[in-house]
GROMACS .gro file of C-alpha atoms in nm:
model
  439
    1MET     CA    1  11.101  13.716   6.699
    2ASN     CA    2  11.001  13.783   7.055
    3THR     CA    3  10.708  14.024   7.064
    4LEU     CA    4  10.892  14.244   7.311
    5LEU     CA    5  11.144  14.330   7.038
    6PHE     CA    6  11.013  14.596   6.803
    7PRO     CA    7  11.075  14.620   6.425
    8LEU     CA    8  11.417  14.759   6.333
    9GLU     CA    9  11.265  15.057   6.154
   10LYS     CA   10  11.102  15.166   6.480
   11SER     CA   11  11.438  15.207   6.654
   12ASN     CA   12  11.481  15.530   6.847
   13ILE     CA   13  11.849  15.531   6.939
   14ALA     CA   14  12.043  15.688   7.224
   15VAL     CA   15  12.423  15.696   7.216
   16ILE     CA   16  12.571  15.739   7.563
   17GLY     CA   17  12.912  15.908   7.541
   18LEU     CA   18  12.998  16.139   7.252
   19GLY     CA   19  13.374  16.106   7.228
   20TYR     CA   20  13.597  15.958   6.960
   21VAL     CA   21  13.381  15.644   6.942
   22GLY     CA   22  13.031  15.763   7.021
   23LEU     CA   23  13.006  16.064   6.791
   24PRO     CA   24  13.098  15.887   6.463
   25LEU     CA   25  12.855  15.607   6.548
   26ALA     CA   26  12.577  15.852   6.638
   27VAL     CA   27  12.625  16.046   6.313
   28GLU     CA   28  12.616  15.725   6.108
   29PHE     CA   29  12.293  15.605   6.272
   30ALA     CA   30  12.144  15.956   6.246
   31LYS     CA   31  12.134  15.921   5.868
   32LYS     CA   32  11.860  15.659   5.908
   33PHE     CA   33  11.722  15.693   6.262
   34PRO     CA   34  11.646  15.954   6.526
   35VAL     CA   35  11.953  15.956   6.750
   36THR     CA   36  11.979  16.123   7.089
   37GLY     CA   37  12.342  16.180   7.181
   38TYR     CA   38  12.396  16.198   7.557
   39ASP     CA   39  12.713  16.318   7.728
   40ILE     CA   40  12.778  16.440   8.083
   41SER     CA   41  13.010  16.715   7.954
   42ASN     CA   42  12.820  17.040   7.907
   43SER     CA   43  13.103  17.188   7.700
   44ARG     CA   44  13.106  16.886   7.469
   45VAL     CA   45  12.731  16.907   7.411
   46GLU     CA   46  12.749  17.284   7.353
   47GLU     CA   47  13.027  17.233   7.100
   48LEU     CA   48  12.835  16.966   6.909
   49SER     CA   49  12.515  17.171   6.920
   50LYS     CA   50  12.705  17.436   6.720
   51GLY     CA   51  12.805  17.176   6.462
   52VAL     CA   52  13.171  17.158   6.567
   53ASP     CA   53  13.379  16.855   6.667
   54HIS     CA   54  13.717  16.935   6.822
   55THR     CA   55  13.827  16.570   6.802
   56LEU     CA   56  13.823  16.604   6.420
   57GLU     CA   57  13.669  16.258   6.388
   58ILE     CA   58  13.368  16.404   6.207
   59GLU     CA   59  13.392  16.687   5.957
   60ASP     CA   60  13.184  16.984   6.066
   61LYS     CA   61  12.992  16.980   5.736
   62LEU     CA   62  12.884  16.618   5.791
   63LEU     CA   63  12.793  16.684   6.155
   64GLN     CA   64  12.582  16.984   6.056
   65SER     CA   65  12.402  16.781   5.789
   66VAL     CA   66  12.245  16.551   6.051
   67LEU     CA   67  12.233  16.792   6.346
   68VAL     CA   68  11.895  16.891   6.492
   69ARG     CA   69  11.938  17.192   6.718
   70SER     CA   70  11.615  17.185   6.918
   71LYS     CA   71  11.425  16.911   7.098
   72GLU     CA   72  11.099  17.034   6.945
   73ASP     CA   73  11.227  16.992   6.590
   74PHE     CA   74  11.386  16.658   6.678
   75ASN     CA   75  11.052  16.519   6.798
   76THR     CA   76  10.898  16.584   6.456
   77GLN     CA   77  11.171  16.417   6.249
   78SER     CA   78  11.235  16.054   6.159
   79THR     CA   79  11.615  16.098   6.136
   80GLY     CA   80  11.879  16.328   6.276
   81PHE     CA   81  12.116  16.379   6.568
   82TYR     CA   82  12.025  16.571   6.883
   83PRO     CA   83  12.304  16.618   7.142
   84THR     CA   84  12.202  16.668   7.504
   85CYS     CA   85  12.322  16.644   7.861
   86SER     CA   86  11.969  16.617   7.998
   87HIS     CA   87  11.885  16.271   8.127
   88LYS     CA   88  11.515  16.331   8.055
   89ASP     CA   89  11.581  16.335   7.681
   90LEU     CA   90  11.660  15.962   7.694
   91ALA     CA   91  11.311  15.860   7.799
   92ASP     CA   92  11.170  15.822   7.444
   93CYS     CA   93  11.450  15.596   7.321
   94ASN     CA   94  11.428  15.218   7.291
   95VAL     CA   95  11.786  15.131   7.189
   96TYR     CA   96  12.073  15.248   7.411
   97ILE     CA   97  12.432  15.221   7.290
   98VAL     CA   98  12.704  15.277   7.552
   99THR     CA   99  13.034  15.419   7.424
  100VAL     CA  100  13.196  15.553   7.740
  101PRO     CA  101  13.567  15.524   7.832
  102THR     CA  102  13.702  15.221   8.017
  103PRO     CA  103  14.027  15.343   8.175
  104THR     CA  104  14.258  15.197   8.436
  105ASP     CA  105  14.365  15.350   8.767
  106LYS     CA  106  14.720  15.434   8.876
  107HIS     CA  107  14.770  15.069   8.969
  108ASN     CA  108  14.657  14.957   8.621
  109ARG     CA  109  14.334  14.810   8.754
  110PRO     CA  110  14.021  14.839   8.536
  111VAL     CA  111  13.787  15.126   8.622
  112LEU     CA  112  13.429  15.033   8.536
  113THR     CA  113  13.275  15.343   8.692
  114PRO     CA  114  13.184  15.512   8.359
  115MET     CA  115  13.005  15.199   8.238
  116LEU     CA  116  12.821  15.150   8.565
  117LYS     CA  117  12.717  15.518   8.577
  118ALA     CA  118  12.592  15.491   8.220
  119SER     CA  119  12.397  15.178   8.317
  120GLU     CA  120  12.240  15.364   8.608
  121ALA     CA  121  12.131  15.647   8.379
  122ILE     CA  122  11.979  15.403   8.130
  123GLY     CA  123  11.814  15.197   8.402
  124LYS     CA  124  11.617  15.500   8.521
  125VAL     CA  125  11.441  15.527   8.183
  126LEU     CA  126  11.448  15.162   8.069
  127LYS     CA  127  11.114  15.021   7.947
  128GLU     CA  128  10.981  14.681   7.849
  129GLY     CA  129  11.120  14.571   7.516
  130ASP     CA  130  11.420  14.807   7.523
  131VAL     CA  131  11.766  14.696   7.409
  132VAL     CA  132  12.097  14.808   7.564
  133ILE     CA  133  12.416  14.759   7.363
  134TYR     CA  134  12.763  14.807   7.512
  135GLU     CA  135  13.060  14.900   7.291
  136SER     CA  136  13.321  14.995   7.552
  137THR     CA  137  13.618  14.760   7.581
  138VAL     CA  138  13.588  14.528   7.881
  139TYR     CA  139  13.701  14.187   8.000
  140PRO     CA  140  13.470  13.888   7.941
  141GLY     CA  141  13.170  13.893   8.174
  142VAL     CA  142  13.137  14.265   8.244
  143THR     CA  143  12.821  14.318   8.039
  144GLU     CA  144  12.616  14.042   8.200
  145GLU     CA  145  12.779  14.023   8.544
  146GLU     CA  146  12.840  14.392   8.619
  147CYS     CA  147  12.615  14.606   8.401
  148VAL     CA  148  12.295  14.398   8.381
  149PRO     CA  149  12.243  14.392   8.761
  150VAL     CA  150  12.262  14.773   8.761
  151LEU     CA  151  12.003  14.791   8.481
  152GLU     CA  152  11.773  14.554   8.671
  153LYS     CA  153  11.811  14.740   8.999
  154GLU     CA  154  11.744  15.085   8.853
  155SER     CA  155  11.456  14.981   8.626
  156GLY     CA  156  11.286  14.709   8.829
  157LEU     CA  157  11.271  14.504   8.507
  158LYS     CA  158  11.384  14.146   8.446
  159PHE     CA  159  11.680  14.074   8.219
  160ASN     CA  160  11.598  13.870   7.905
  161GLN     CA  161  11.232  13.891   7.995
  162ASP     CA  162  11.155  14.262   7.998
  163PHE     CA  163  11.470  14.397   7.832
  164TYR     CA  164  11.773  14.270   7.642
  165VAL     CA  165  12.139  14.355   7.611
  166GLY     CA  166  12.413  14.306   7.358
  167TYR     CA  167  12.781  14.372   7.309
  168SER     CA  168  12.934  14.507   6.988
  169PRO     CA  169  13.293  14.617   7.044
  170GLU     CA  170  13.409  14.948   6.901
  171ARG     CA  171  13.693  14.928   6.650
  172ILE     CA  172  13.743  15.293   6.563
  173ASN     CA  173  14.100  15.408   6.509
  174PRO     CA  174  14.123  15.778   6.605
  175GLY     CA  175  14.254  15.997   6.325
  176ASP     CA  176  14.209  15.725   6.060
  177LYS     CA  177  14.005  15.871   5.775
  178GLU     CA  178  14.017  15.551   5.572
  179HIS     CA  179  13.890  15.296   5.823
  180THR     CA  180  13.586  15.490   5.941
  181VAL     CA  181  13.308  15.337   6.149
  182ALA     CA  182  13.096  15.222   5.852
  183LYS     CA  183  13.396  15.064   5.681
  184ILE     CA  184  13.506  14.844   5.972
  185LEU     CA  185  13.346  14.501   6.000
  186LYS     CA  186  13.136  14.493   6.320
  187VAL     CA  187  13.126  14.208   6.568
  188THR     CA  188  12.781  14.178   6.728
  189SER     CA  189  12.619  13.967   6.997
  190GLY     CA  190  12.302  13.951   7.204
  191SER     CA  191  12.170  13.810   7.530
  192SER     CA  192  11.919  13.587   7.349
  193PRO     CA  193  11.894  13.454   6.992
  194GLU     CA  194  11.624  13.713   6.918
  195ALA     CA  195  11.829  13.997   7.065
  196ALA     CA  196  12.138  13.882   6.874
  197ASP     CA  197  11.944  13.887   6.545
  198PHE     CA  198  11.797  14.230   6.623
  199ILE     CA  199  12.132  14.386   6.714
  200ASP     CA  200  12.308  14.232   6.415
  201GLY     CA  201  12.034  14.356   6.185
  202LEU     CA  202  12.049  14.705   6.333
  203TYR     CA  203  12.421  14.743   6.269
  204LYS     CA  204  12.390  14.594   5.921
  205LEU     CA  205  12.178  14.894   5.824
  206VAL     CA  206  12.471  15.134   5.874
  207ILE     CA  207  12.790  14.925   5.859
  208THR     CA  208  12.874  14.883   5.492
  209ALA     CA  209  13.166  14.651   5.573
  210GLY     CA  210  12.920  14.399   5.718
  211THR     CA  211  12.886  14.226   6.052
  212PHE     CA  212  13.000  13.910   6.228
  213LYS     CA  213  12.757  13.765   6.481
  214ALA     CA  214  12.946  13.609   6.772
  215SER     CA  215  12.799  13.310   6.952
  216SER     CA  216  12.772  13.492   7.285
  217ILE     CA  217  12.834  13.823   7.456
  218LYS     CA  218  13.140  13.685   7.637
  219VAL     CA  219  13.293  13.572   7.306
  220ALA     CA  220  13.244  13.921   7.163
  221GLU     CA  221  13.396  14.080   7.476
  222ALA     CA  222  13.695  13.847   7.460
  223ALA     CA  223  13.746  13.904   7.087
  224LYS     CA  224  13.775  14.277   7.142
  225VAL     CA  225  14.011  14.268   7.436
  226ILE     CA  226  14.257  14.034   7.258
  227GLU     CA  227  14.272  14.251   6.943
  228ASN     CA  228  14.469  14.523   7.118
  229SER     CA  229  14.651  14.281   7.347
  230GLN     CA  230  14.788  14.107   7.039
  231ARG     CA  231  14.915  14.436   6.895
  232ASP     CA  232  15.064  14.532   7.231
  233ILE     CA  233  15.262  14.208   7.253
  234ASN     CA  234  15.388  14.235   6.895
  235ILE     CA  235  15.502  14.594   6.948
  236ALA     CA  236  15.668  14.490   7.275
  237PHE     CA  237  15.866  14.232   7.080
  238VAL     CA  238  16.006  14.485   6.832
  239ASN     CA  239  16.068  14.732   7.115
  240GLU     CA  240  16.280  14.469   7.285
  241LEU     CA  241  16.459  14.404   6.956
  242SER     CA  242  16.529  14.777   6.933
  243LYS     CA  243  16.697  14.773   7.273
  244ILE     CA  244  16.906  14.469   7.178
  245PHE     CA  245  17.010  14.605   6.839
  246ASN     CA  246  17.102  14.938   6.995
  247LEU     CA  247  17.352  14.759   7.219
  248LEU     CA  248  17.486  14.575   6.913
  249ASP     CA  249  17.516  14.902   6.718
  250ILE     CA  250  17.269  14.780   6.453
  251ASP     CA  251  16.997  15.004   6.305
  252THR     CA  252  16.662  14.849   6.396
  253GLN     CA  253  16.477  15.010   6.105
  254GLU     CA  254  16.721  14.855   5.858
  255VAL     CA  255  16.682  14.514   6.022
  256LEU     CA  256  16.303  14.532   5.999
  257GLU     CA  257  16.321  14.647   5.638
  258ALA     CA  258  16.535  14.347   5.549
  259ALA     CA  259  16.321  14.100   5.746
  260GLY     CA  260  16.008  14.250   5.589
  261THR     CA  261  16.104  14.112   5.249
  262LYS     CA  262  15.964  13.777   5.360
  263TRP     CA  263  15.596  13.748   5.268
  264ASN     CA  264  15.470  13.650   5.614
  265PHE     CA  265  15.683  13.880   5.831
  266LEU     CA  266  15.457  14.102   6.044
  267PRO     CA  267  15.533  14.474   5.981
  268PHE     CA  268  15.534  14.602   6.340
  269ARG     CA  269  15.760  14.892   6.432
  270PRO     CA  270  15.909  15.001   6.766
  271GLY     CA  271  15.760  15.301   6.943
  272LEU     CA  272  15.565  15.444   7.232
  273VAL     CA  273  15.244  15.255   7.305
  274GLY     CA  274  14.973  15.482   7.443
  275GLY     CA  275  14.619  15.583   7.362
  276HIS     CA  276  14.287  15.470   7.498
  277CYS     CA  277  14.309  15.109   7.373
  278ILE     CA  278  14.641  14.932   7.317
  279GLY     CA  279  14.804  15.067   7.631
  280VAL     CA  280  14.500  14.989   7.848
  281ASP     CA  281  14.309  14.686   7.720
  282PRO     CA  282  14.569  14.420   7.812
  283PHE     CA  283  14.523  14.512   8.177
  284TYR     CA  284  14.151  14.430   8.150
  285LEU     CA  285  14.225  14.081   8.023
  286ALA     CA  286  14.497  14.035   8.286
  287GLN     CA  287  14.256  14.137   8.563
  288LYS     CA  288  14.002  13.874   8.463
  289ALA     CA  289  14.271  13.609   8.426
  290GLN     CA  290  14.396  13.676   8.778
  291GLU     CA  291  14.041  13.660   8.915
  292VAL     CA  292  14.014  13.301   8.791
  293GLY     CA  293  14.355  13.204   8.927
  294TYR     CA  294  14.584  13.246   8.625
  295HIS     CA  295  14.876  13.487   8.626
  296PRO     CA  296  14.934  13.603   8.266
  297GLU     CA  297  15.304  13.623   8.189
  298ILE     CA  298  15.337  13.731   7.826
  299ILE     CA  299  15.060  13.994   7.844
  300LEU     CA  300  15.200  14.170   8.150
  301ALA     CA  301  15.561  14.136   8.034
  302GLY     CA  302  15.463  14.311   7.712
  303ARG     CA  303  15.297  14.590   7.908
  304ARG     CA  304  15.602  14.639   8.130
  305LEU     CA  305  15.836  14.656   7.834
  306ASN     CA  306  15.619  14.899   7.637
  307ASP     CA  307  15.572  15.121   7.941
  308SER     CA  308  15.951  15.142   7.977
  309MET     CA  309  16.011  15.292   7.633
  310GLY     CA  310  15.962  15.657   7.728
  311LYS     CA  311  16.231  15.634   7.994
  312HIS     CA  312  16.451  15.443   7.749
  313VAL     CA  313  16.425  15.720   7.489
  314ALA     CA  314  16.511  15.990   7.744
  315THR     CA  315  16.810  15.790   7.870
  316GLU     CA  316  16.943  15.738   7.517
  317VAL     CA  317  16.912  16.109   7.439
  318ILE     CA  318  17.110  16.198   7.752
  319LYS     CA  319  17.380  15.943   7.660
  320HIS     CA  320  17.417  16.099   7.317
  321MET     CA  321  17.436  16.446   7.469
  322MET     CA  322  17.717  16.333   7.696
  323ARG     CA  323  17.904  16.175   7.401
  324LYS     CA  324  17.893  16.512   7.227
  325ASP     CA  325  18.013  16.678   7.547
  326LEU     CA  326  17.689  16.875   7.573
  327LYS     CA  327  17.569  17.003   7.909
  328VAL     CA  328  17.276  16.797   8.044
  329MET     CA  329  17.151  16.972   8.356
  330GLU     CA  330  16.964  17.294   8.276
  331SER     CA  331  17.003  17.230   7.904
  332LYS     CA  332  16.715  17.289   7.660
  333VAL     CA  333  16.546  16.994   7.491
  334LEU     CA  334  16.258  17.009   7.243
  335ILE     CA  335  16.002  16.730   7.210
  336LEU     CA  336  15.816  16.734   6.879
  337GLY     CA  337  15.470  16.586   6.923
  338PHE     CA  338  15.263  16.506   7.231
  339THR     CA  339  14.948  16.327   7.107
  340PHE     CA  340  14.942  15.949   7.135
  341LYS     CA  341  14.961  15.908   6.756
  342GLU     CA  342  15.029  16.107   6.442
  343ASP     CA  343  14.786  16.350   6.275
  344CYS     CA  344  14.535  16.322   6.558
  345PRO     CA  345  14.452  16.557   6.850
  346ASP     CA  346  14.394  16.274   7.099
  347VAL     CA  347  14.626  16.303   7.402
  348ARG     CA  348  14.464  16.030   7.613
  349ASN     CA  349  14.725  15.807   7.776
  350THR     CA  350  15.004  15.949   7.561
  351ARG     CA  351  15.338  15.799   7.657
  352VAL     CA  352  15.529  16.105   7.535
  353ILE     CA  353  15.471  16.226   7.889
  354ASP     CA  354  15.714  15.956   8.008
  355ILE     CA  355  15.993  16.109   7.800
  356TYR     CA  356  15.907  16.453   7.933
  357ARG     CA  357  15.905  16.347   8.298
  358GLU     CA  358  16.229  16.150   8.274
  359LEU     CA  359  16.410  16.447   8.118
  360LYS     CA  360  16.274  16.675   8.390
  361ASN     CA  361  16.424  16.440   8.648
  362PHE     CA  362  16.764  16.550   8.518
  363ASP     CA  363  16.675  16.918   8.563
  364ILE     CA  364  16.648  16.964   8.188
  365ASN     CA  365  16.435  17.249   8.051
  366VAL     CA  366  16.189  17.070   7.826
  367ASP     CA  367  15.973  17.238   7.562
  368VAL     CA  368  15.692  17.056   7.383
  369TYR     CA  369  15.560  17.155   7.043
  370ASP     CA  370  15.259  16.987   6.885
  371PRO     CA  371  15.052  17.139   6.602
  372TRP     CA  372  14.762  16.900   6.673
  373ALA     CA  373  14.730  16.897   7.053
  374ASN     CA  374  14.494  17.128   7.240
  375ALA     CA  375  14.710  17.330   7.481
  376ALA     CA  376  14.436  17.363   7.743
  377GLU     CA  377  14.372  16.989   7.742
  378VAL     CA  378  14.741  16.908   7.777
  379ALA     CA  379  14.775  17.154   8.063
  380HIS     CA  380  14.468  17.013   8.240
  381GLU     CA  381  14.555  16.644   8.198
  382TYR     CA  382  14.935  16.654   8.233
  383HIS     CA  383  15.026  16.996   8.378
  384VAL     CA  384  15.248  17.059   8.076
  385GLN     CA  385  15.258  17.392   7.894
  386VAL     CA  386  15.304  17.337   7.521
  387LEU     CA  387  15.450  17.596   7.287
  388ASP     CA  388  15.229  17.811   7.066
  389ARG     CA  389  15.136  17.582   6.779
  390GLU     CA  390  15.101  17.874   6.538
  391LYS     CA  391  15.473  17.950   6.561
  392GLN     CA  392  15.744  17.702   6.466
  393PRO     CA  393  16.013  17.688   6.738
  394ASP     CA  394  16.374  17.783   6.670
  395LEU     CA  395  16.532  17.440   6.635
  396SER     CA  396  16.887  17.573   6.662
  397SER     CA  397  16.830  17.689   7.020
  398TYR     CA  398  16.807  17.336   7.164
  399SER     CA  399  17.074  17.092   7.276
  400ALA     CA  400  16.853  16.802   7.171
  401ILE     CA  401  16.547  16.747   6.955
  402ILE     CA  402  16.327  16.441   7.004
  403LEU     CA  403  16.082  16.362   6.725
  404ALA     CA  404  15.824  16.172   6.931
  405VAL     CA  405  15.516  16.178   6.704
  406ALA     CA  406  15.520  16.150   6.324
  407HIS     CA  407  15.285  16.439   6.245
  408ARG     CA  408  15.289  16.518   5.874
  409GLU     CA  409  15.404  16.874   5.947
  410PHE     CA  410  15.734  16.749   6.088
  411LYS     CA  411  15.818  16.559   5.769
  412THR     CA  412  15.860  16.891   5.585
  413TRP     CA  413  16.087  17.053   5.841
  414THR     CA  414  16.458  17.099   5.775
  415ILE     CA  415  16.660  16.942   6.054
  416ALA     CA  416  17.036  16.932   6.013
  417LYS     CA  417  17.284  16.712   6.198
  418SER     CA  418  17.522  16.907   6.421
  419ASP     CA  419  17.804  16.844   6.668
  420LYS     CA  420  17.625  17.085   6.904
  421GLN     CA  421  17.288  16.913   6.898
  422VAL     CA  422  17.140  16.563   6.937
  423VAL     CA  423  16.856  16.456   6.709
  424TYR     CA  424  16.665  16.146   6.822
  425ASP     CA  425  16.391  16.002   6.598
  426VAL     CA  426  16.141  15.786   6.786
  427LYS     CA  427  15.926  15.718   6.478
  428GLY     CA  428  16.194  15.657   6.217
  429ILE     CA  429  16.069  15.916   5.967
  430LEU     CA  430  16.389  16.121   5.939
  431GLY     CA  431  16.683  16.021   5.725
  432LYS     CA  432  16.951  15.817   5.896
  433ASP     CA  433  17.209  16.071   5.784
  434ILE     CA  434  17.057  16.356   5.990
  435VAL     CA  435  16.980  16.177   6.318
  436ASP     CA  436  17.209  16.067   6.595
  437ALA     CA  437  16.984  15.774   6.681
  438ARG     CA  438  16.639  15.634   6.623
  439LEU     CA  439  16.431  15.376   6.803
   0.00000   0.00000   0.00000
């Protein structure tokens, strides 16, 4: 192994970005290594320093078991997790793992700013022999063509001579307590054979599911970006089927149940496609394809169709209200659920907002109730005031109820079919006999 690469047991790790991806990874590594968790959000660092995680990805008890509350104590320990927003605390680290968001702008173009800013921060403290690993979802080429030049510029060091990089795509599924970070097989890669071996070996120490070493960084980047693109396209297909079957007066859920009796039928279901991955990643692949002169048809068609589903749901609800001779303008409609998926507080890129906005276009008074969403976060990100989650709303006071997110709480509620109310089930968890329609 190249002498610039230190023994695995000497790793002093920094995790840049302490969100849904970074925190679970940092906690896992902190069981065996000293881990400095860096985030630019003061409130996030303060929260973690108290042993609390509002994302609910890590149980407070587990977080507190690895947490080191002072820099002085951290410097004397061989393991543990120290959260900070001070750039100076990164100087002693020799492995930097970047887990920052990779969003798109309003035109669906990739925004690499968080990754480039993280690279700048690392570059200022980068030393000979250090290793930088990127986990954020990107299109092929970003690590070596966009991030490495920033590292070189800020550090004055030479890539693959003085420092090394790798790419190991995150695969965390927010809210999933079964497929946690250690239980998901990890794809790894490195900028040289020695770096690839080092990075693969490092992850093997904490990933019980094992690792898969890709042949290059670009292969690892491409593998990640197609994972979610594949899901997006499959969901787009069943969403289109839902629209077709609705016009044919056929229940889509019953069709899928029947088709699912074949052993190789893929069990995708129609729905809203949001979140920080599936609704975003296809645009990254499309961007790179267009840069090299290819216009992707299936990928972008799938995105367009999935992005249309919120408006489709709102339109169907209004149609059913009109069929029941219910007033539309200035009526009251309740949306149950606002997070991008069930039993999870994550509201990033939730497409429930599309239903909300379309209903508002018809001058409908829309209430949103979600027992998982943080009201302040929803108000800040979407300018929507959600109802008090401690008090169940009076369902009988609404002209229409839209079950948008399948939170477990909603499965226990009693919702009755009525001539004076429309019940629309986006997720297909309510009985067919009590809903007017479902996606």
